[in-house]
Amino acid sequence: DIVMTQSPDFLGVSLGERATINCKSSQSVSYSSNDKNSLAWYQQKPGQPPKLLIYWASTRESGVPDRFSGSGSGTDFTLTISSLQAEDVAVYYCHQYYSSPFTFGPGTKVDIK
Amino acid sequence: EVQLVESGGGLVQSGGSLRLSCAASGFTFSSYAMSWVRQAPGKGLEWVSSISSGGTTYYADSVKGRFTISRDNSKNTLYLQMNSLRAEDTAVYYCARKSLGSCYSQPDVWGNGTTVTVSS
């Protein structure tokens, strides 16, 4: 099974500042045939279902603000919020869909400092 | 509008059974893989099961042999039959559409969830 880890567990960021969340997989989630990484990022606010932000590690879902970006390859990935807004307070999860079981990271809580 | 609506949750005793349903609308249900993902109170997301458009199924080890995922394309509905329920199955269960017919794609649309509580 691929184990997903995230750091930090909690991130306090001032409004307008950058937030960076890291995700690491215990095995590569990259397809060598096309260099695609089967890694997605989700945002979950209290009482709401998860919302897809990023897929294939760096492709932004339609309608997601461009302050959200994803990067990385192989086993190491990053979600960056370039300028934190109040509405970005949430828990963020990475998720690998490379192999079953399709595992999630433990989550990173982002709040305003 | 693409929509997923879960139902069937409730309070059940340990060892009991429940069947969850997820009614899909606004897209061609038969063309997409589907998943169940759960979230225990105050905890993170846990993938439970997926089914491809062609009917191939996958399960987390924690539910294998107890839960069965199925789909009825004529009714645009996804199911999760849950047997031999345990206290640790207590969670909000989300239905999610995968972006392709293959299970090896990202969930892109989620329902609001249905709550399952297993009492011991």
PDB file of C-alpha atoms in Angstrom, chain B residues 2-114:
ATOM      1  CA  VAL B   2     -23.956  17.435 -11.797  1.00  0.00           C
ATOM      2  CA  GLN B   3     -25.273  16.125  -8.492  1.00  0.00           C
ATOM      3  CA  LEU B   4     -24.764  13.190  -6.133  1.00  0.00           C
ATOM      4  CA  VAL B   5     -27.209  12.559  -3.282  1.00  0.00           C
ATOM      5  CA  GLU B   6     -26.486   9.891  -0.681  1.00  0.00           C
ATOM      6  CA  SER B   7     -29.101   8.192   1.468  1.00  0.00           C
ATOM      7  CA  GLY B   8     -29.517   5.157   3.678  1.00  0.00           C
ATOM      8  CA  GLY B   9     -27.400   6.134   6.650  1.00  0.00           C
ATOM      9  CA  GLY B  10     -28.593   5.758  10.203  1.00  0.00           C
ATOM     10  CA  LEU B  11     -28.042   4.149  13.582  1.00  0.00           C
ATOM     11  CA  VAL B  12     -27.358   0.418  13.588  1.00  0.00           C
ATOM     12  CA  GLN B  13     -26.131  -2.049  16.184  1.00  0.00           C
ATOM     13  CA  SER B  14     -22.740  -3.678  15.935  1.00  0.00           C
ATOM     14  CA  GLY B  15     -22.996  -6.723  13.650  1.00  0.00           C
ATOM     15  CA  GLY B  16     -25.894  -5.234  11.724  1.00  0.00           C
ATOM     16  CA  SER B  17     -26.263  -4.217   8.095  1.00  0.00           C
ATOM     17  CA  LEU B  18     -27.069  -1.098   6.103  1.00  0.00           C
ATOM     18  CA  ARG B  19     -27.302  -0.305   2.407  1.00  0.00           C
ATOM     19  CA  LEU B  20     -26.234   3.131   1.266  1.00  0.00           C
ATOM     20  CA  SER B  21     -27.445   4.600  -2.015  1.00  0.00           C
ATOM     21  CA  CYS B  22     -26.102   7.450  -4.124  1.00  0.00           C
ATOM     22  CA  ALA B  23     -28.416   8.943  -6.729  1.00  0.00           C
ATOM     23  CA  ALA B  24     -26.554  10.584  -9.598  1.00  0.00           C
ATOM     24  CA  SER B  25     -27.872  13.210 -11.978  1.00  0.00           C
ATOM     25  CA  GLY B  26     -26.620  15.700 -14.533  1.00  0.00           C
ATOM     26  CA  PHE B  27     -24.118  13.387 -16.229  1.00  0.00           C
ATOM     27  CA  THR B  28     -23.923  10.040 -18.030  1.00  0.00           C
ATOM     28  CA  PHE B  29     -23.595   7.853 -14.940  1.00  0.00           C
ATOM     29  CA  SER B  30     -22.664   4.675 -16.817  1.00  0.00           C
ATOM     30  CA  SER B  31     -19.540   6.300 -18.261  1.00  0.00           C
ATOM     31  CA  TYR B  32     -17.854   7.098 -14.958  1.00  0.00           C
ATOM     32  CA  ALA B  33     -16.150   5.170 -12.196  1.00  0.00           C
ATOM     33  CA  MET B  34     -17.544   5.841  -8.733  1.00  0.00           C
ATOM     34  CA  SER B  35     -16.221   5.664  -5.197  1.00  0.00           C
ATOM     35  CA  TRP B  36     -17.206   5.647  -1.550  1.00  0.00           C
ATOM     36  CA  VAL B  37     -15.008   7.621   0.854  1.00  0.00           C
ATOM     37  CA  ARG B  38     -15.690   7.900   4.572  1.00  0.00           C
ATOM     38  CA  GLN B  39     -14.730  10.269   7.360  1.00  0.00           C
ATOM     39  CA  ALA B  40     -14.940   9.269  10.995  1.00  0.00           C
ATOM     40  CA  PRO B  41     -15.888  12.038  13.459  1.00  0.00           C
ATOM     41  CA  GLY B  42     -13.032  14.530  13.721  1.00  0.00           C
ATOM     42  CA  LYS B  43     -10.785  12.421  11.493  1.00  0.00           C
ATOM     43  CA  GLY B  44      -9.421  12.506   7.949  1.00  0.00           C
ATOM     44  CA  LEU B  45     -10.664  11.013   4.714  1.00  0.00           C
ATOM     45  CA  GLU B  46     -10.512   7.243   4.199  1.00  0.00           C
ATOM     46  CA  TRP B  47     -11.118   5.624   0.814  1.00  0.00           C
ATOM     47  CA  VAL B  48     -13.526   2.700   1.123  1.00  0.00           C
ATOM     48  CA  SER B  49     -14.312   1.279  -2.307  1.00  0.00           C
ATOM     49  CA  SER B  50     -14.462   2.044  -6.022  1.00  0.00           C
ATOM     50  CA  ILE B  51     -16.179   0.577  -9.057  1.00  0.00           C
ATOM     51  CA  SER B  52     -15.232   1.239 -12.653  1.00  0.00           C
ATOM     52  CA  SER B  53     -17.676   1.959 -15.442  1.00  0.00           C
ATOM     53  CA  GLY B  54     -17.224  -1.641 -16.511  1.00  0.00           C
ATOM     54  CA  GLY B  55     -17.919  -3.035 -13.051  1.00  0.00           C
ATOM     55  CA  THR B  56     -14.406  -3.777 -11.749  1.00  0.00           C
ATOM     56  CA  THR B  57     -14.372  -3.319  -7.990  1.00  0.00           C
ATOM     57  CA  TYR B  58     -11.736  -2.382  -5.422  1.00  0.00           C
ATOM     58  CA  TYR B  59     -11.921  -2.362  -1.622  1.00  0.00           C
ATOM     59  CA  ALA B  60      -9.929  -1.116   1.338  1.00  0.00           C
ATOM     60  CA  ASP B  61      -8.605  -3.975   3.469  1.00  0.00           C
ATOM     61  CA  SER B  62     -10.634  -2.648   6.415  1.00  0.00           C
ATOM     62  CA  VAL B  63     -13.933  -3.436   4.623  1.00  0.00           C
ATOM     63  CA  LYS B  64     -13.023  -6.275   2.299  1.00  0.00           C
ATOM     64  CA  GLY B  65     -15.387  -9.213   2.758  1.00  0.00           C
ATOM     65  CA  ARG B  66     -17.916  -7.073   4.665  1.00  0.00           C
ATOM     66  CA  PHE B  67     -18.852  -4.325   2.203  1.00  0.00           C
ATOM     67  CA  THR B  68     -20.007  -4.680  -1.408  1.00  0.00           C
ATOM     68  CA  ILE B  69     -20.070  -1.855  -3.919  1.00  0.00           C
ATOM     69  CA  SER B  70     -22.423  -2.079  -6.889  1.00  0.00           C
ATOM     70  CA  ARG B  71     -24.096   0.127  -9.452  1.00  0.00           C
ATOM     71  CA  ASP B  72     -27.380   0.141 -11.356  1.00  0.00           C
ATOM     72  CA  ASN B  73     -26.804   2.163 -14.495  1.00  0.00           C
ATOM     73  CA  SER B  74     -30.498   1.970 -15.410  1.00  0.00           C
ATOM     74  CA  LYS B  75     -31.315   3.821 -12.171  1.00  0.00           C
ATOM     75  CA  ASN B  76     -28.214   6.064 -12.138  1.00  0.00           C
ATOM     76  CA  THR B  77     -27.524   4.800  -8.637  1.00  0.00           C
ATOM     77  CA  LEU B  78     -24.459   3.615  -6.737  1.00  0.00           C
ATOM     78  CA  TYR B  79     -24.789   1.327  -3.738  1.00  0.00           C
ATOM     79  CA  LEU B  80     -22.725   0.218  -0.765  1.00  0.00           C
ATOM     80  CA  GLN B  81     -23.984  -2.845   1.061  1.00  0.00           C
ATOM     81  CA  MET B  82     -22.421  -2.872   4.511  1.00  0.00           C
ATOM     82  CA  ASN B  83     -22.589  -6.061   6.585  1.00  0.00           C
ATOM     83  CA  SER B  84     -21.062  -7.078   9.926  1.00  0.00           C
ATOM     84  CA  LEU B  85     -20.796  -3.439  10.910  1.00  0.00           C
ATOM     85  CA  ARG B  86     -18.366  -2.427  13.631  1.00  0.00           C
ATOM     86  CA  ALA B  87     -18.078   0.648  15.823  1.00  0.00           C
ATOM     87  CA  GLU B  88     -15.077   1.756  13.763  1.00  0.00           C
ATOM     88  CA  ASP B  89     -17.294   1.973  10.674  1.00  0.00           C
ATOM     89  CA  THR B  90     -19.015   4.998  12.246  1.00  0.00           C
ATOM     90  CA  ALA B  91     -18.459   7.861   9.798  1.00  0.00           C
ATOM     91  CA  VAL B  92     -19.908  10.174   7.222  1.00  0.00           C
ATOM     92  CA  TYR B  93     -19.933   8.247   3.943  1.00  0.00           C
ATOM     93  CA  TYR B  94     -19.380  10.274   0.787  1.00  0.00           C
ATOM     94  CA  CYS B  95     -20.195   9.170  -2.717  1.00  0.00           C
ATOM     95  CA  ALA B  96     -17.773  10.552  -5.289  1.00  0.00           C
ATOM     96  CA  ARG B  97     -17.602  10.469  -9.060  1.00  0.00           C
ATOM     97  CA  LYS B  98     -14.253   9.689 -10.610  1.00  0.00           C
ATOM     98  CA  SER B  99     -13.223  11.827 -13.592  1.00  0.00           C
ATOM     99  CA  LEU B 100     -13.010   8.831 -15.961  1.00  0.00           C
ATOM    100  CA  GLY B 101     -14.473   5.366 -16.407  1.00  0.00           C
ATOM    101  CA  SER B 102     -11.309   3.991 -14.849  1.00  0.00           C
ATOM    102  CA  CYS B 103     -10.866   3.882 -11.076  1.00  0.00           C
ATOM    103  CA  TYR B 104      -7.348   5.202 -11.660  1.00  0.00           C
ATOM    104  CA  SER B 105      -8.575   8.762 -11.890  1.00  0.00           C
ATOM    105  CA  GLN B 106      -9.287  11.508  -9.403  1.00  0.00           C
ATOM    106  CA  PRO B 107     -12.653  11.949  -7.661  1.00  0.00           C
ATOM    107  CA  ASP B 108     -13.986  15.233  -9.010  1.00  0.00           C
ATOM    108  CA  VAL B 109     -17.585  15.507  -7.775  1.00  0.00           C
ATOM    109  CA  TRP B 110     -18.711  14.674  -4.241  1.00  0.00           C
ATOM    110  CA  GLY B 111     -22.057  14.281  -2.540  1.00  0.00           C
ATOM    111  CA  ASN B 112     -22.839  15.847   0.822  1.00  0.00           C
ATOM    112  CA  GLY B 113     -22.567  12.530   2.627  1.00  0.00           C
ATOM    113  CA  THR B 114     -24.756  10.299   4.765  1.00  0.00           C
TER     114      THR B 114
END
